Amino acid sequence: MSARNAALDSLTGLRWWAAFAVFFFHMTAFAPIPIFPLFEYGNYGVMFFFILSGFVLSWSWKADLPVRAFYMRRFGRIWPSAFVALLLAIPIFYSFNPDPAHWWVKPFDLGILLLSVPLIQGWWLAPAILFSGNPAAWTLTCEFFFYSLHPLFQRAYIRISSQAVLIALVAIFVGILIVKSACFASGGQGCVPLPLPIERLPEFVIGMGIGVLAKRGKLLRLSPWMPIAALGVLFVYLSFGSALAIPESFIQLSLYFANEMTLLLMALTIASVAQRDISGMRTGFKSSWLVKLGEVSFAFYLVHATVMYVFVDIFGQLDVSWKNLTWYPIVLVAGLVIAFALHAWVEKPFEKKIRRFSDRIKLSQ
């Protein structure tokens, strides 16, 4: 199977596990279990989405597709579902007279909510704006920013050799480490927090580079279970290292560079899984049910927090207990029901219609 024609179903399957990890991360706010510190690292599912987004767009890039048509397709893929999810979220997260005991409910503010319609709320660092509307949708601000720059970065990547692409990837990662190390050494002096779309851009660009190498058939063979196992070990260590008699200073250093270690391992995971799909090898991530869940993972990501906080509103925040595990499948199924409906009735139809319109733009040029 040639690299250009391979169907990378395993990455679709992996997309579900990333969404599932984010679900576990948020469930700790409702029904924590004794190992909830481990679930805190489920938020790295968002990093996986950003890397994978860059990979997929570079993998599927068509040089003859007008940039305008590309932007329209990305808009059709994201915005309709995001808008419907916003409408579902507002009654759960906003009130004209919020109960102080319900910390997740914010005072109704039309001005702030309107920022969520064009998905620009993620440019603010203030939590009341960053997590406004649908709290999960700040990531879409990042995605829209990434999409705006993708044609520019893609043209830069395709003009250089595979070796130069690899050098660029290493340089980006080393640059991140240098900046982070400088902030660590200075105790944070002079290190100004950046808007999240800018801060998370390297994750997307690294994914793009891996996608370019994959399309050229230049990925190294590596068992995906190696970086996946390393991620598991890393998260267990970061969660429970203090109970293993590991020096506290070393644990704190590891926590400080957790993002960078996770970025490297997730990039290797995506690259290795893609390589196995291209080679026609088994991965364990492309069963029909897993691929289907991966297809609805975007819709699930958009609604899972809204669904969960309905349960929080009814039952309150529960104390830490293993008994809380019974709530996980209940909330999961409820979220999936709404996600499948959103995927079938909004995401797919609107994406299809806008894609057809973008095809007419392509033909006209």
mmCIF file of C-alpha atoms in Angstrom:
data_model
loop_
_atom_site.group_PDB
_atom_site.id
_atom_site.type_symbol
_atom_site.label_atom_id
_atom_site.label_comp_id
_atom_site.label_asym_id
_atom_site.label_seq_id
_atom_site.Cartn_x
_atom_site.Cartn_y
_atom_site.Cartn_z
ATOM 1 C CA MET A 1 0.000 0.000 0.000
ATOM 2 C CA SER A 2 1.421 3.392 -0.987
ATOM 3 C CA ALA A 3 1.684 6.104 1.601
ATOM 4 C CA ARG A 4 -0.512 8.460 -0.403
ATOM 5 C CA ASN A 5 -3.404 5.991 -0.687
ATOM 6 C CA ALA A 6 -3.371 4.466 2.802
ATOM 7 C CA ALA A 7 -6.435 4.824 5.014
ATOM 8 C CA LEU A 8 -5.270 5.768 8.489
ATOM 9 C CA ASP A 9 -8.206 4.331 10.418
ATOM 10 C CA SER A 10 -6.056 3.655 13.467
ATOM 11 C CA LEU A 11 -5.600 7.378 14.027
ATOM 12 C CA THR A 12 -9.375 7.781 13.968
ATOM 13 C CA GLY A 13 -9.569 5.074 16.617
ATOM 14 C CA LEU A 14 -6.899 6.794 18.681
ATOM 15 C CA ARG A 15 -8.882 10.018 18.459
ATOM 16 C CA TRP A 16 -11.590 8.326 20.529
ATOM 17 C CA TRP A 17 -9.155 7.344 23.277
ATOM 18 C CA ALA A 18 -7.986 10.965 23.452
ATOM 19 C CA ALA A 19 -11.586 12.155 23.857
ATOM 20 C CA PHE A 20 -12.161 9.396 26.415
ATOM 21 C CA ALA A 21 -9.153 10.632 28.408
ATOM 22 C CA VAL A 22 -10.558 14.172 28.469
ATOM 23 C CA PHE A 23 -13.872 12.717 29.663
ATOM 24 C CA PHE A 24 -12.112 11.014 32.589
ATOM 25 C CA PHE A 25 -10.309 14.263 33.392
ATOM 26 C CA HIS A 26 -13.579 16.169 33.701
ATOM 27 C CA MET A 27 -15.359 13.386 35.590
ATOM 28 C CA THR A 28 -13.088 14.036 38.569
ATOM 29 C CA ALA A 29 -15.145 17.201 39.153
ATOM 30 C CA PHE A 30 -18.271 15.081 39.606
ATOM 31 C CA ALA A 31 -17.372 11.572 40.737
ATOM 32 C CA PRO A 32 -13.694 11.260 41.733
ATOM 33 C CA ILE A 33 -12.253 7.859 42.574
ATOM 34 C CA PRO A 34 -9.149 7.226 44.739
ATOM 35 C CA ILE A 35 -6.787 7.299 41.742
ATOM 36 C CA PHE A 36 -8.191 10.619 40.515
ATOM 37 C CA PRO A 37 -4.708 12.249 40.393
ATOM 38 C CA LEU A 38 -3.982 9.956 37.438
ATOM 39 C CA PHE A 39 -7.136 11.134 35.672
ATOM 40 C CA GLU A 40 -5.898 14.714 35.900
ATOM 41 C CA TYR A 41 -3.558 13.860 33.024
ATOM 42 C CA GLY A 42 -6.530 13.128 30.802
ATOM 43 C CA ASN A 43 -6.382 16.797 29.833
ATOM 44 C CA TYR A 44 -3.436 15.857 27.610
ATOM 45 C CA GLY A 45 -6.005 14.434 25.233
ATOM 46 C CA VAL A 46 -6.279 18.013 23.962
ATOM 47 C CA MET A 47 -2.578 18.020 23.099
ATOM 48 C CA PHE A 48 -3.126 14.799 21.167
ATOM 49 C CA PHE A 49 -5.954 16.480 19.216
ATOM 50 C CA PHE A 50 -3.718 19.414 18.277
ATOM 51 C CA ILE A 51 -0.851 17.219 17.072
ATOM 52 C CA LEU A 52 -3.226 14.931 15.198
ATOM 53 C CA SER A 53 -5.001 17.894 13.613
ATOM 54 C CA GLY A 54 -1.732 19.119 12.127
ATOM 55 C CA PHE A 55 -0.887 15.613 10.953
ATOM 56 C CA VAL A 56 -4.252 14.994 9.275
ATOM 57 C CA LEU A 57 -4.325 18.333 7.466
ATOM 58 C CA SER A 58 -0.844 17.798 6.042
ATOM 59 C CA TRP A 59 -1.596 14.171 5.184
ATOM 60 C CA SER A 60 -4.771 15.123 3.307
ATOM 61 C CA TRP A 61 -3.423 18.348 1.763
ATOM 62 C CA LYS A 62 -4.190 18.788 -1.929
ATOM 63 C CA ALA A 63 -2.107 21.369 -3.754
ATOM 64 C CA ASP A 64 -4.900 22.042 -6.261
ATOM 65 C CA LEU A 65 -7.429 22.952 -3.555
ATOM 66 C CA PRO A 66 -7.884 26.747 -3.377
ATOM 67 C CA VAL A 67 -7.123 28.223 0.023
ATOM 68 C CA ARG A 68 -10.617 29.701 0.157
ATOM 69 C CA ALA A 69 -12.116 26.244 -0.325
ATOM 70 C CA PHE A 70 -9.808 24.850 2.371
ATOM 71 C CA TYR A 71 -10.998 27.463 4.856
ATOM 72 C CA MET A 72 -14.633 26.807 3.991
ATOM 73 C CA ARG A 73 -14.198 23.081 4.579
ATOM 74 C CA ARG A 74 -12.603 23.626 7.960
ATOM 75 C CA PHE A 75 -15.387 26.033 8.912
ATOM 76 C CA GLY A 76 -17.987 23.465 7.870
ATOM 77 C CA ARG A 77 -16.217 20.784 9.867
ATOM 78 C CA ILE A 78 -16.096 22.762 13.117
ATOM 79 C CA TRP A 79 -18.523 25.651 13.439
ATOM 80 C CA PRO A 80 -22.044 24.193 12.986
ATOM 81 C CA SER A 81 -21.535 21.553 15.684
ATOM 82 C CA ALA A 82 -19.775 24.054 17.937
ATOM 83 C CA PHE A 83 -22.697 26.477 17.659
ATOM 84 C CA VAL A 84 -25.304 23.839 18.512
ATOM 85 C CA ALA A 85 -23.142 22.644 21.432
ATOM 86 C CA LEU A 86 -22.954 26.262 22.631
ATOM 87 C CA LEU A 87 -26.753 26.498 22.650
ATOM 88 C CA LEU A 88 -26.910 23.293 24.693
ATOM 89 C CA ALA A 89 -24.286 24.560 27.149
ATOM 90 C CA ILE A 90 -25.726 27.996 27.945
ATOM 91 C CA PRO A 91 -28.636 26.794 30.146
ATOM 92 C CA ILE A 92 -26.235 24.564 32.108
ATOM 93 C CA PHE A 93 -23.393 27.020 32.679
ATOM 94 C CA TYR A 94 -25.240 30.363 32.882
ATOM 95 C CA SER A 95 -27.972 31.880 35.026
ATOM 96 C CA PHE A 96 -29.390 35.348 35.655
ATOM 97 C CA ASN A 97 -29.207 34.560 39.370
ATOM 98 C CA PRO A 98 -26.494 31.904 39.883
ATOM 99 C CA ASP A 99 -26.293 29.949 43.126
ATOM 100 C CA PRO A 100 -22.879 30.628 44.762
ATOM 101 C CA ALA A 101 -22.709 26.941 45.684
ATOM 102 C CA HIS A 102 -22.775 26.074 41.978
ATOM 103 C CA TRP A 103 -19.333 27.415 41.115
ATOM 104 C CA TRP A 104 -19.591 26.217 37.508
ATOM 105 C CA VAL A 105 -22.621 28.437 36.821
ATOM 106 C CA LYS A 106 -21.689 31.957 35.717
ATOM 107 C CA PRO A 107 -23.784 35.147 35.612
ATOM 108 C CA PHE A 108 -25.397 35.598 32.221
ATOM 109 C CA ASP A 109 -23.286 38.038 30.190
ATOM 110 C CA LEU A 110 -24.313 38.489 26.570
ATOM 111 C CA GLY A 111 -21.120 40.344 25.656
ATOM 112 C CA ILE A 112 -18.904 37.498 26.840
ATOM 113 C CA LEU A 113 -21.162 34.836 25.345
ATOM 114 C CA LEU A 114 -21.045 36.499 21.942
ATOM 115 C CA LEU A 115 -17.286 35.861 21.860
ATOM 116 C CA SER A 116 -18.100 32.157 21.682
ATOM 117 C CA VAL A 117 -20.118 32.488 18.474
ATOM 118 C CA PRO A 118 -17.092 33.255 16.238
ATOM 119 C CA LEU A 119 -14.969 31.076 18.562
ATOM 120 C CA ILE A 120 -12.557 33.802 19.653
ATOM 121 C CA GLN A 121 -12.938 33.371 23.430
ATOM 122 C CA GLY A 122 -9.701 31.383 23.605
ATOM 123 C CA TRP A 123 -7.618 34.507 22.973
ATOM 124 C CA TRP A 124 -8.289 35.678 26.545
ATOM 125 C CA LEU A 125 -6.511 34.194 29.567
ATOM 126 C CA ALA A 126 -9.172 35.282 32.071
ATOM 127 C CA PRO A 127 -11.061 32.075 32.991
ATOM 128 C CA ALA A 128 -14.462 33.800 32.812
ATOM 129 C CA ILE A 129 -13.832 34.434 29.108
ATOM 130 C CA LEU A 130 -11.526 31.540 28.212
ATOM 131 C CA PHE A 131 -14.052 28.985 29.471
ATOM 132 C CA SER A 132 -17.130 30.983 28.524
ATOM 133 C CA GLY A 133 -20.047 29.538 26.593
ATOM 134 C CA ASN A 134 -19.226 25.877 26.161
ATOM 135 C CA PRO A 135 -16.174 25.467 28.452
ATOM 136 C CA ALA A 136 -14.625 22.864 26.139
ATOM 137 C CA ALA A 137 -14.726 25.158 23.106
ATOM 138 C CA TRP A 138 -11.604 27.209 23.880
ATOM 139 C CA THR A 139 -9.690 24.563 21.942
ATOM 140 C CA LEU A 140 -11.609 25.542 18.811
ATOM 141 C CA THR A 141 -10.159 29.044 19.011
ATOM 142 C CA CYS A 142 -6.786 27.342 18.758
ATOM 143 C CA GLU A 143 -7.935 25.147 15.884
ATOM 144 C CA PHE A 144 -9.259 28.077 13.856
ATOM 145 C CA PHE A 145 -5.975 29.906 14.384
ATOM 146 C CA PHE A 146 -4.048 26.821 13.300
ATOM 147 C CA TYR A 147 -6.218 26.472 10.199
ATOM 148 C CA SER A 148 -5.558 30.091 9.248
ATOM 149 C CA LEU A 149 -1.816 29.426 9.219
ATOM 150 C CA HIS A 150 -1.848 25.907 7.808
ATOM 151 C CA PRO A 151 -1.562 26.794 4.081
ATOM 152 C CA LEU A 152 1.447 28.997 4.856
ATOM 153 C CA PHE A 153 3.256 26.353 6.920
ATOM 154 C CA GLN A 154 2.285 23.609 4.475
ATOM 155 C CA ARG A 155 3.858 25.412 1.545
ATOM 156 C CA ALA A 156 7.017 25.907 3.593
ATOM 157 C CA TYR A 157 7.173 22.216 4.500
ATOM 158 C CA ILE A 158 6.610 20.869 0.982
ATOM 159 C CA ARG A 159 9.404 23.027 -0.436
ATOM 160 C CA ILE A 160 12.087 21.464 1.733
ATOM 161 C CA SER A 161 13.608 18.000 1.839
ATOM 162 C CA SER A 162 12.501 15.300 4.255
ATOM 163 C CA GLN A 163 15.774 15.705 6.124
ATOM 164 C CA ALA A 164 15.091 19.429 6.485
ATOM 165 C CA VAL A 165 11.573 18.680 7.761
ATOM 166 C CA LEU A 166 13.054 16.397 10.407
ATOM 167 C CA ILE A 167 15.598 19.053 11.365
ATOM 168 C CA ALA A 168 12.776 21.595 11.653
ATOM 169 C CA LEU A 169 10.837 19.276 13.970
ATOM 170 C CA VAL A 170 13.864 18.767 16.196
ATOM 171 C CA ALA A 171 14.560 22.512 16.190
ATOM 172 C CA ILE A 172 10.986 23.302 17.253
ATOM 173 C CA PHE A 173 11.140 20.811 20.096
ATOM 174 C CA VAL A 174 14.581 21.980 21.247
ATOM 175 C CA GLY A 175 13.380 25.583 21.059
ATOM 176 C CA ILE A 176 10.481 24.731 23.365
ATOM 177 C CA LEU A 177 12.897 23.108 25.813
ATOM 178 C CA ILE A 178 15.245 26.109 25.751
ATOM 179 C CA VAL A 179 12.445 28.584 26.485
ATOM 180 C CA LYS A 180 11.002 26.373 29.214
ATOM 181 C CA SER A 181 14.443 25.835 30.770
ATOM 182 C CA ALA A 182 15.127 29.572 30.770
ATOM 183 C CA CYS A 183 11.836 30.188 32.573
ATOM 184 C CA PHE A 184 12.664 27.451 35.062
ATOM 185 C CA ALA A 185 16.141 28.835 35.729
ATOM 186 C CA SER A 186 14.832 32.380 36.218
ATOM 187 C CA GLY A 187 12.008 31.303 38.484
ATOM 188 C CA GLY A 188 9.520 32.616 35.949
ATOM 189 C CA GLN A 189 11.032 36.100 35.817
ATOM 190 C CA GLY A 190 10.139 37.732 32.499
ATOM 191 C CA CYS A 191 8.108 34.740 31.304
ATOM 192 C CA VAL A 192 4.798 36.211 30.170
ATOM 193 C CA PRO A 193 1.873 33.818 29.603
ATOM 194 C CA LEU A 194 0.867 33.753 25.953
ATOM 195 C CA PRO A 195 -2.644 33.397 24.549
ATOM 196 C CA LEU A 196 -3.318 29.683 24.210
ATOM 197 C CA PRO A 197 -3.592 29.659 20.389
ATOM 198 C CA ILE A 198 -0.005 30.918 20.199
ATOM 199 C CA GLU A 199 1.270 28.771 23.064
ATOM 200 C CA ARG A 200 -0.188 25.591 21.554
ATOM 201 C CA LEU A 201 0.818 26.319 17.936
ATOM 202 C CA PRO A 202 4.058 24.250 18.094
ATOM 203 C CA GLU A 203 1.995 21.118 18.804
ATOM 204 C CA PHE A 204 0.058 21.624 15.579
ATOM 205 C CA VAL A 205 3.162 22.466 13.539
ATOM 206 C CA ILE A 206 4.952 19.356 14.814
ATOM 207 C CA GLY A 207 1.943 17.294 13.775
ATOM 208 C CA MET A 208 2.106 18.893 10.339
ATOM 209 C CA GLY A 209 5.748 17.931 9.923
ATOM 210 C CA ILE A 210 5.018 14.321 10.844
ATOM 211 C CA GLY A 211 2.181 14.336 8.302
ATOM 212 C CA VAL A 212 4.517 15.572 5.560
ATOM 213 C CA LEU A 213 7.043 12.836 6.365
ATOM 214 C CA ALA A 214 4.274 10.228 6.422
ATOM 215 C CA LYS A 215 3.022 11.301 3.003
ATOM 216 C CA ARG A 216 6.547 10.907 1.647
ATOM 217 C CA GLY A 217 6.897 7.474 3.242
ATOM 218 C CA LYS A 218 9.743 8.675 5.458
ATOM 219 C CA LEU A 219 8.553 7.631 8.917
ATOM 220 C CA LEU A 220 10.738 5.288 10.930
ATOM 221 C CA ARG A 221 9.336 1.927 12.006
ATOM 222 C CA LEU A 222 8.568 1.893 15.713
ATOM 223 C CA SER A 223 6.137 -0.154 17.731
ATOM 224 C CA PRO A 224 3.408 2.273 18.873
ATOM 225 C CA TRP A 225 3.155 0.404 22.143
ATOM 226 C CA MET A 226 6.567 1.749 23.175
ATOM 227 C CA PRO A 227 5.551 5.443 23.362
ATOM 228 C CA ILE A 228 2.069 4.477 24.609
ATOM 229 C CA ALA A 229 3.572 2.432 27.454
ATOM 230 C CA ALA A 230 6.003 5.261 28.186
ATOM 231 C CA LEU A 231 3.079 7.691 28.446
ATOM 232 C CA GLY A 232 1.376 5.375 30.921
ATOM 233 C CA VAL A 233 4.510 5.076 33.031
ATOM 234 C CA LEU A 234 5.049 8.844 32.899
ATOM 235 C CA PHE A 235 1.537 9.662 34.081
ATOM 236 C CA VAL A 236 1.626 7.083 36.877
ATOM 237 C CA TYR A 237 4.993 8.446 38.017
ATOM 238 C CA LEU A 238 3.781 12.057 37.934
ATOM 239 C CA SER A 239 0.627 11.093 39.835
ATOM 240 C CA PHE A 240 2.114 8.900 42.541
ATOM 241 C CA GLY A 241 5.867 9.529 42.471
ATOM 242 C CA SER A 242 5.856 11.076 45.932
ATOM 243 C CA ALA A 243 4.664 7.741 47.349
ATOM 244 C CA LEU A 244 7.630 5.945 45.778
ATOM 245 C CA ALA A 245 10.334 7.674 47.834
ATOM 246 C CA ILE A 246 11.466 9.672 44.798
ATOM 247 C CA PRO A 247 13.119 12.987 45.763
ATOM 248 C CA GLU A 248 10.594 15.802 45.734
ATOM 249 C CA SER A 249 12.927 18.082 43.767
ATOM 250 C CA PHE A 250 13.094 15.539 40.942
ATOM 251 C CA ILE A 251 9.315 15.140 40.927
ATOM 252 C CA GLN A 252 8.833 18.907 40.706
ATOM 253 C CA LEU A 253 11.312 19.105 37.823
ATOM 254 C CA SER A 254 9.445 16.314 36.042
ATOM 255 C CA LEU A 255 6.124 18.070 36.569
ATOM 256 C CA TYR A 256 7.566 21.271 35.135
ATOM 257 C CA PHE A 257 8.612 19.495 31.929
ATOM 258 C CA ALA A 258 5.606 17.152 31.758
ATOM 259 C CA ASN A 259 4.224 18.970 28.710
ATOM 260 C CA GLU A 260 7.406 18.500 26.741
ATOM 261 C CA MET A 261 7.782 14.810 27.619
ATOM 262 C CA THR A 262 4.144 14.211 26.722
ATOM 263 C CA LEU A 263 4.492 16.120 23.459
ATOM 264 C CA LEU A 264 7.419 13.953 22.390
ATOM 265 C CA LEU A 265 5.709 10.679 23.288
ATOM 266 C CA MET A 266 2.411 11.641 21.665
ATOM 267 C CA ALA A 267 4.185 12.707 18.483
ATOM 268 C CA LEU A 268 5.974 9.344 18.403
ATOM 269 C CA THR A 269 2.669 7.565 19.006
ATOM 270 C CA ILE A 270 0.982 9.264 16.059
ATOM 271 C CA ALA A 271 3.989 8.706 13.801
ATOM 272 C CA SER A 272 4.337 5.025 14.692
ATOM 273 C CA VAL A 273 0.617 4.259 14.374
ATOM 274 C CA ALA A 274 0.470 6.055 11.024
ATOM 275 C CA GLN A 275 3.481 4.098 9.781
ATOM 276 C CA ARG A 276 1.849 0.789 10.673
ATOM 277 C CA ASP A 277 -1.357 1.766 8.876
ATOM 278 C CA ILE A 278 0.617 2.812 5.807
ATOM 279 C CA SER A 279 2.429 -0.533 5.871
ATOM 280 C CA GLY A 280 -0.841 -2.437 6.238
ATOM 281 C CA MET A 281 0.130 -3.783 9.657
ATOM 282 C CA ARG A 282 -2.163 -4.412 12.605
ATOM 283 C CA THR A 283 -2.352 -1.781 15.327
ATOM 284 C CA GLY A 284 -5.251 -2.729 17.593
ATOM 285 C CA PHE A 285 -6.850 0.674 17.019
ATOM 286 C CA LYS A 286 -8.938 0.222 13.881
ATOM 287 C CA SER A 287 -11.773 -2.098 14.812
ATOM 288 C CA SER A 288 -15.076 -0.942 13.311
ATOM 289 C CA TRP A 289 -16.561 0.110 16.656
ATOM 290 C CA LEU A 290 -13.457 2.059 17.626
ATOM 291 C CA VAL A 291 -13.319 3.862 14.286
ATOM 292 C CA LYS A 292 -16.999 4.763 14.638
ATOM 293 C CA LEU A 293 -16.379 6.175 18.104
ATOM 294 C CA GLY A 294 -13.450 8.106 16.663
ATOM 295 C CA GLU A 295 -15.737 9.598 14.039
ATOM 296 C CA VAL A 296 -18.086 10.952 16.716
ATOM 297 C CA SER A 297 -15.278 11.951 19.094
ATOM 298 C CA PHE A 298 -15.445 15.625 18.090
ATOM 299 C CA ALA A 299 -19.167 15.775 18.853
ATOM 300 C CA PHE A 300 -18.592 13.886 22.095
ATOM 301 C CA TYR A 301 -15.838 16.290 23.104
ATOM 302 C CA LEU A 302 -18.187 19.231 22.516
ATOM 303 C CA VAL A 303 -21.023 17.910 24.691
ATOM 304 C CA HIS A 304 -19.432 15.696 27.347
ATOM 305 C CA ALA A 305 -18.840 18.458 29.912
ATOM 306 C CA THR A 306 -22.338 19.849 29.426
ATOM 307 C CA VAL A 307 -23.849 16.409 29.999
ATOM 308 C CA MET A 308 -21.675 15.779 33.041
ATOM 309 C CA TYR A 309 -22.631 19.056 34.720
ATOM 310 C CA VAL A 310 -26.298 18.164 34.332
ATOM 311 C CA PHE A 311 -25.501 15.250 36.646
ATOM 312 C CA VAL A 312 -23.508 17.539 38.955
ATOM 313 C CA ASP A 313 -26.466 19.902 39.136
ATOM 314 C CA ILE A 314 -28.831 17.063 40.080
ATOM 315 C CA PHE A 315 -26.643 14.933 42.358
ATOM 316 C CA GLY A 316 -23.976 17.388 43.524
ATOM 317 C CA GLN A 317 -20.227 16.828 43.631
ATOM 318 C CA LEU A 318 -19.554 13.436 45.148
ATOM 319 C CA ASP A 319 -16.884 12.523 47.684
ATOM 320 C CA VAL A 320 -13.925 10.413 46.588
ATOM 321 C CA SER A 321 -14.983 6.767 46.456
ATOM 322 C CA TRP A 322 -14.578 3.666 44.321
ATOM 323 C CA LYS A 323 -18.385 3.509 44.277
ATOM 324 C CA ASN A 324 -18.319 6.510 41.968
ATOM 325 C CA LEU A 325 -17.159 4.241 39.148
ATOM 326 C CA THR A 326 -20.798 3.324 38.585
ATOM 327 C CA TRP A 327 -21.428 6.874 37.374
ATOM 328 C CA TYR A 328 -18.819 6.715 34.607
ATOM 329 C CA PRO A 329 -20.701 4.432 32.180
ATOM 330 C CA ILE A 330 -23.966 6.268 32.909
ATOM 331 C CA VAL A 331 -22.549 9.694 32.055
ATOM 332 C CA LEU A 332 -20.550 8.229 29.163
ATOM 333 C CA VAL A 333 -23.605 6.667 27.534
ATOM 334 C CA ALA A 334 -25.656 9.836 28.030
ATOM 335 C CA GLY A 335 -22.901 11.867 26.387
ATOM 336 C CA LEU A 336 -22.559 9.408 23.511
ATOM 337 C CA VAL A 337 -26.290 9.465 22.769
ATOM 338 C CA ILE A 338 -26.202 13.242 22.352
ATOM 339 C CA ALA A 339 -22.881 13.061 20.486
ATOM 340 C CA PHE A 340 -24.219 10.565 17.948
ATOM 341 C CA ALA A 341 -27.252 12.791 17.390
ATOM 342 C CA LEU A 342 -25.070 15.885 16.956
ATOM 343 C CA HIS A 343 -22.782 13.994 14.579
ATOM 344 C CA ALA A 344 -25.632 12.593 12.472
ATOM 345 C CA TRP A 345 -27.947 15.616 12.369
ATOM 346 C CA VAL A 346 -25.519 18.530 12.392
ATOM 347 C CA GLU A 347 -21.861 17.669 11.834
ATOM 348 C CA LYS A 348 -22.156 15.345 8.831
ATOM 349 C CA PRO A 349 -24.939 17.155 6.919
ATOM 350 C CA PHE A 350 -23.423 20.624 7.246
ATOM 351 C CA GLU A 351 -19.916 19.409 6.455
ATOM 352 C CA LYS A 352 -21.248 17.663 3.360
ATOM 353 C CA LYS A 353 -23.132 20.735 2.140
ATOM 354 C CA ILE A 354 -20.228 23.103 2.671
ATOM 355 C CA ARG A 355 -17.818 20.641 1.059
ATOM 356 C CA ARG A 356 -20.025 20.552 -2.042
ATOM 357 C CA PHE A 357 -20.009 24.336 -2.160
ATOM 358 C CA SER A 358 -16.221 24.415 -1.779
ATOM 359 C CA ASP A 359 -15.935 21.917 -4.639
ATOM 360 C CA ARG A 360 -17.719 24.407 -6.891
ATOM 361 C CA ILE A 361 -15.112 26.999 -5.941
ATOM 362 C CA LYS A 362 -12.404 24.507 -6.873
ATOM 363 C CA LEU A 363 -13.987 23.802 -10.262
ATOM 364 C CA SER A 364 -14.487 27.493 -10.998
ATOM 365 C CA GLN A 365 -10.763 28.089 -10.571
#
